[in-house]
PDB file of C-alpha atoms and ligand atoms in Angstrom:
ATOM      1  CA  MET A   9     102.399  94.010 111.249  1.00 85.00           C
ATOM      2  CA  LYS A  10     104.527  93.316 108.198  1.00 86.00           C
ATOM      3  CA  CYS A  11     103.275  93.332 104.634  1.00 86.00           C
ATOM      4  CA  PHE A  12     103.140  89.812 103.212  1.00 83.00           C
ATOM      5  CA  ALA A  13     104.175  90.981  99.742  1.00 84.00           C
ATOM      6  CA  CYS A  14     107.015  93.432 100.410  1.00 91.00           C
ATOM      7  CA  LYS A  15     107.694  92.996 104.163  1.00 88.00           C
ATOM      8  CA  ALA A  16     107.263  96.703 104.858  1.00 88.00           C
ATOM      9  CA  GLU A  17     106.169  97.638 108.381  1.00 89.00           C
ATOM     10  CA  ILE A  18     102.552  98.845 108.093  1.00 86.00           C
ATOM     11  CA  GLN A  19      99.548  99.559 110.295  1.00 83.00           C
ATOM     12  CA  ASP A  20      97.553  96.536 111.444  1.00 81.00           C
ATOM     13  CA  TYR A  21      94.222  97.627 109.986  1.00 78.00           C
ATOM     14  CA  SER A  22      95.553  98.484 106.520  1.00 79.00           C
ATOM     15  CA  SER A  23      93.798  96.636 103.735  1.00 83.00           C
ATOM     16  CA  ILE A  24      96.219  97.953 101.117  1.00 85.00           C
ATOM     17  CA  CYS A  25      99.960  98.191 101.736  1.00 88.00           C
ATOM     18  CA  PRO A  26     101.171 101.809 101.264  1.00 87.00           C
ATOM     19  CA  GLN A  27     104.521 100.483 100.062  1.00 87.00           C
ATOM     20  CA  CYS A  28     103.506  98.103  97.281  1.00 90.00           C
ATOM     21  CA  GLY A  29      99.731  98.594  96.976  1.00 87.00           C
ATOM     22  CA  LYS A  30      99.044  94.914  97.478  1.00 85.00           C
ATOM     23  CA  ASP A  31      96.945  93.175 100.086  1.00 84.00           C
ATOM     24  CA  PRO A  32      99.269  92.832 103.098  1.00 84.00           C
ATOM     25  CA  GLN A  33      97.447  89.649 104.208  1.00 80.00           C
ATOM     26  CA  PRO A  34      98.637  86.334 102.788  1.00 74.00           C
ATOM     27  CA  ASN A  35      96.384  85.500  99.852  1.00 60.00           C
ATOM     28  CA  PRO A  36      95.062  81.935 100.135  1.00 55.00           C
ATOM     29  CA  TYR A  37      94.394  81.811  96.398  1.00 54.00           C
ATOM     30  CA  GLU A  38      98.022  82.494  95.533  1.00 50.00           C
ATOM     31  CA  ALA A  39     100.932  80.136  95.872  1.00 50.00           C
ATOM     32  CA  PRO A  40     102.358  80.487  99.394  1.00 49.00           C
ATOM     33  CA  ASN A  41     105.641  82.000  98.257  1.00 50.00           C
ATOM     34  CA  ALA A  42     104.396  84.002  95.273  1.00 48.00           C
ATOM     35  CA  GLY A  43     104.293  87.274  97.202  1.00 47.00           C
ATOM     36  CA  TRP A  44     107.784  86.881  98.589  1.00 48.00           C
ATOM     37  CA  ALA A  45     109.374  86.175  95.239  1.00 47.00           C
ATOM     38  CA  ARG A  46     108.032  89.350  93.653  1.00 49.00           C
ATOM     39  CA  PRO A  47     109.886  92.665  93.907  1.00 49.00           C
ATOM     40  CA  ALA A  48     108.553  95.000  96.588  1.00 49.00           C
ATOM     41  CA  SER A  49     107.213  97.575  94.185  1.00 49.00           C
ATOM     42  CA  ASN A  50     107.678  98.321  90.539  1.00 49.00           C
ATOM     43  CA  PRO A  51     106.682 101.893  89.631  1.00 49.00           C
ATOM     44  CA  SER A  52     108.154 101.514  86.129  1.00 48.00           C
ATOM     45  CA  GLU A  53     105.435  98.968  85.389  1.00 48.00           C
ATOM     46  CA  GLY A  54     102.937 101.539  84.164  1.00 48.00           C
ATOM     47  CA  ASP A  55      99.280 101.369  83.234  1.00 45.00           C
ATOM     48  CA  ALA A  56     100.150 100.477  79.682  1.00 48.00           C
ATOM     49  CA  THR A  57     100.984  96.873  80.551  1.00 45.00           C
ATOM     50  CA  GLY A  58      98.155  95.168  78.699  1.00 46.00           C
ATOM     51  CA  GLY A  59      95.220  97.318  79.839  1.00 53.00           C
ATOM     52  CA  ILE A  60      95.301  96.105  83.438  1.00 70.00           C
ATOM     53  CA  ILE A  61      92.121  96.955  85.329  1.00 82.00           C
ATOM     54  CA  PRO A  62      93.147  99.047  88.384  1.00 86.00           C
ATOM     55  CA  TYR A  63      91.283  97.084  91.076  1.00 86.00           C
ATOM     56  CA  LYS A  64      93.390  98.820  93.744  1.00 90.00           C
ATOM     57  CA  ASN A  65      92.170 102.213  92.535  1.00 93.00           C
ATOM     58  CA  PRO A  66      88.349 101.945  92.638  1.00 93.00           C
ATOM     59  CA  LYS A  67      87.905 105.724  92.217  1.00 94.00           C
ATOM     60  CA  ALA A  68      89.708 105.646  88.866  1.00 95.00           C
ATOM     61  CA  LEU A  69      87.771 102.534  87.836  1.00 94.00           C
ATOM     62  CA  ILE A  70      84.381 104.057  88.744  1.00 95.00           C
ATOM     63  CA  ALA A  71      85.400 107.323  87.028  1.00 96.00           C
ATOM     64  CA  TYR A  72      86.193 105.325  83.889  1.00 96.00           C
ATOM     65  CA  TYR A  73      82.773 103.654  83.770  1.00 95.00           C
ATOM     66  CA  LEU A  74      80.939 106.865  84.710  1.00 95.00           C
ATOM     67  CA  GLY A  75      82.880 108.678  81.974  1.00 95.00           C
ATOM     68  CA  ILE A  76      81.831 106.114  79.367  1.00 93.00           C
ATOM     69  CA  PHE A  77      78.175 106.032  80.436  1.00 94.00           C
ATOM     70  CA  SER A  78      78.044 109.845  80.667  1.00 94.00           C
ATOM     71  CA  GLY A  79      77.556 109.699  76.883  1.00 91.00           C
ATOM     72  CA  LEU A  80      73.992 108.537  77.507  1.00 91.00           C
ATOM     73  CA  PRO A  81      71.340 111.219  76.883  1.00 83.00           C
ATOM     74  CA  PHE A  82      69.443 112.770  79.827  1.00 76.00           C
ATOM     75  CA  ILE A  83      71.157 110.828  82.675  1.00 87.00           C
ATOM     76  CA  GLY A  84      74.624 111.447  81.183  1.00 91.00           C
ATOM     77  CA  PHE A  85      75.008 114.849  82.843  1.00 89.00           C
ATOM     78  CA  PHE A  86      74.538 113.310  86.278  1.00 92.00           C
ATOM     79  CA  LEU A  87      77.242 110.725  85.525  1.00 95.00           C
ATOM     80  CA  ALA A  88      79.681 113.132  83.850  1.00 95.00           C
ATOM     81  CA  VAL A  89      80.141 115.404  86.875  1.00 94.00           C
ATOM     82  CA  PRO A  90      81.010 112.602  89.365  1.00 95.00           C
ATOM     83  CA  ALA A  91      83.228 111.038  86.663  1.00 96.00           C
ATOM     84  CA  VAL A  92      85.417 114.172  86.675  1.00 96.00           C
ATOM     85  CA  VAL A  93      85.440 114.369  90.494  1.00 96.00           C
ATOM     86  CA  LEU A  94      86.246 110.666  90.989  1.00 96.00           C
ATOM     87  CA  GLY A  95      88.823 110.790  88.185  1.00 96.00           C
ATOM     88  CA  ILE A  96      90.690 113.613  89.913  1.00 96.00           C
ATOM     89  CA  MET A  97      90.468 111.752  93.254  1.00 96.00           C
ATOM     90  CA  GLY A  98      91.734 108.584  91.559  1.00 95.00           C
ATOM     91  CA  LEU A  99      94.653 110.476  90.020  1.00 94.00           C
ATOM     92  CA  ARG A 100      95.578 111.926  93.425  1.00 95.00           C
ATOM     93  CA  ASP A 101      95.524 108.429  94.955  1.00 94.00           C
ATOM     94  CA  ARG A 102      97.653 107.204  92.051  1.00 93.00           C
ATOM     95  CA  THR A 103     100.192 110.004  92.641  1.00 93.00           C
ATOM     96  CA  ARG A 104     100.400 109.068  96.331  1.00 93.00           C
ATOM     97  CA  ASN A 105     100.779 105.363  95.579  1.00 92.00           C
ATOM     98  CA  PRO A 106     101.852 104.565  91.986  1.00 89.00           C
ATOM     99  CA  ALA A 107     101.475 100.820  92.581  1.00 89.00           C
ATOM    100  CA  ILE A 108      97.665 101.046  92.549  1.00 90.00           C
ATOM    101  CA  LYS A 109      97.739 102.194  88.895  1.00 90.00           C
ATOM    102  CA  GLY A 110      94.639 103.645  87.251  1.00 92.00           C
ATOM    103  CA  SER A 111      95.923 106.906  85.738  1.00 92.00           C
ATOM    104  CA  ILE A 112      94.650 105.929  82.280  1.00 93.00           C
ATOM    105  CA  HIS A 113      91.228 104.960  83.652  1.00 94.00           C
ATOM    106  CA  ALA A 114      91.098 108.173  85.692  1.00 95.00           C
ATOM    107  CA  GLY A 115      92.200 110.175  82.637  1.00 95.00           C
ATOM    108  CA  ILE A 116      89.472 108.639  80.465  1.00 95.00           C
ATOM    109  CA  GLY A 117      86.934 109.353  83.225  1.00 96.00           C
ATOM    110  CA  ILE A 118      88.036 112.993  83.477  1.00 96.00           C
ATOM    111  CA  GLY A 119      88.205 113.444  79.697  1.00 96.00           C
ATOM    112  CA  CYS A 120      84.823 111.889  78.900  1.00 96.00           C
ATOM    113  CA  GLY A 121      83.280 113.449  82.005  1.00 96.00           C
ATOM    114  CA  ALA A 122      84.513 116.943  81.094  1.00 96.00           C
ATOM    115  CA  ILE A 123      83.343 116.667  77.472  1.00 96.00           C
ATOM    116  CA  PHE A 124      79.878 115.409  78.395  1.00 95.00           C
ATOM    117  CA  THR A 125      79.546 117.862  81.297  1.00 94.00           C
ATOM    118  CA  LEU A 126      80.034 120.680  78.769  1.00 94.00           C
ATOM    119  CA  LEU A 127      77.832 118.998  76.150  1.00 94.00           C
ATOM    120  CA  TRP A 128      74.856 118.112  78.376  1.00 93.00           C
ATOM    121  CA  GLY A 129      75.355 121.256  80.498  1.00 91.00           C
ATOM    122  CA  GLY A 130      75.284 123.375  77.333  1.00 93.00           C
ATOM    123  CA  LEU A 131      72.169 121.607  76.075  1.00 92.00           C
ATOM    124  CA  ILE A 132      70.411 122.101  79.412  1.00 90.00           C
ATOM    125  CA  ILE A 133      71.290 125.843  79.424  1.00 93.00           C
ATOM    126  CA  LEU A 134      70.187 126.111  75.787  1.00 94.00           C
ATOM    127  CA  PHE A 135      66.917 124.379  76.662  1.00 92.00           C
ATOM    128  CA  ILE A 136      66.306 126.753  79.596  1.00 93.00           C
ATOM    129  CA  ILE A 137      67.107 129.847  77.486  1.00 94.00           C
ATOM    130  CA  THR A 138      64.783 128.607  74.752  1.00 93.00           C
ATOM    131  CA  ALA A 139      62.015 127.943  77.271  1.00 93.00           C
ATOM    132  CA  LEU A 140      62.458 131.401  78.875  1.00 92.00           C
ATOM    133  CA  THR A 141      62.572 133.373  75.605  1.00 91.00           C
ATOM    134  CA  ARG A 142      59.556 131.492  74.280  1.00 81.00           C
ATOM    135  CA  GLY A 143      57.514 132.619  77.300  1.00 66.00           C
ATOM    136  CA  ARG A 144      57.862 136.307  76.401  1.00 60.00           C
TER     137      ARG A 144
HETATM  138 ZN1   ZN B 202     103.702  95.719 100.724  1.00 52.00          ZN
END
């Protein structure tokens, strides 16, 4: 099949076009010719264009929210680790297909996740050491 947005030849079951990162199916909510008028892909249009939410890069988006909520006490540690993992996965997807965006979201996820992994991880280790030394 051909992508509706950029006319690239793609696999029939693709939900995201590897060329332009858009939905290759005609979107009934858009004007019929909107997809055709747009340029095929625009890598120069970076993440900085007005804080666009990277819907096409769910890993980066989830990493972003996990990274933010990893600041919560107790459960934060269990959010911080997947935030780093998903952030790295989101960045790899972004490198493969720049049109999906999300490098800023992934970066925030990795940054916050790494900080809170160290913070909560350190506190947990400190707590264990304290508990062990107190037993003697
Ligand atoms: Zn396309």
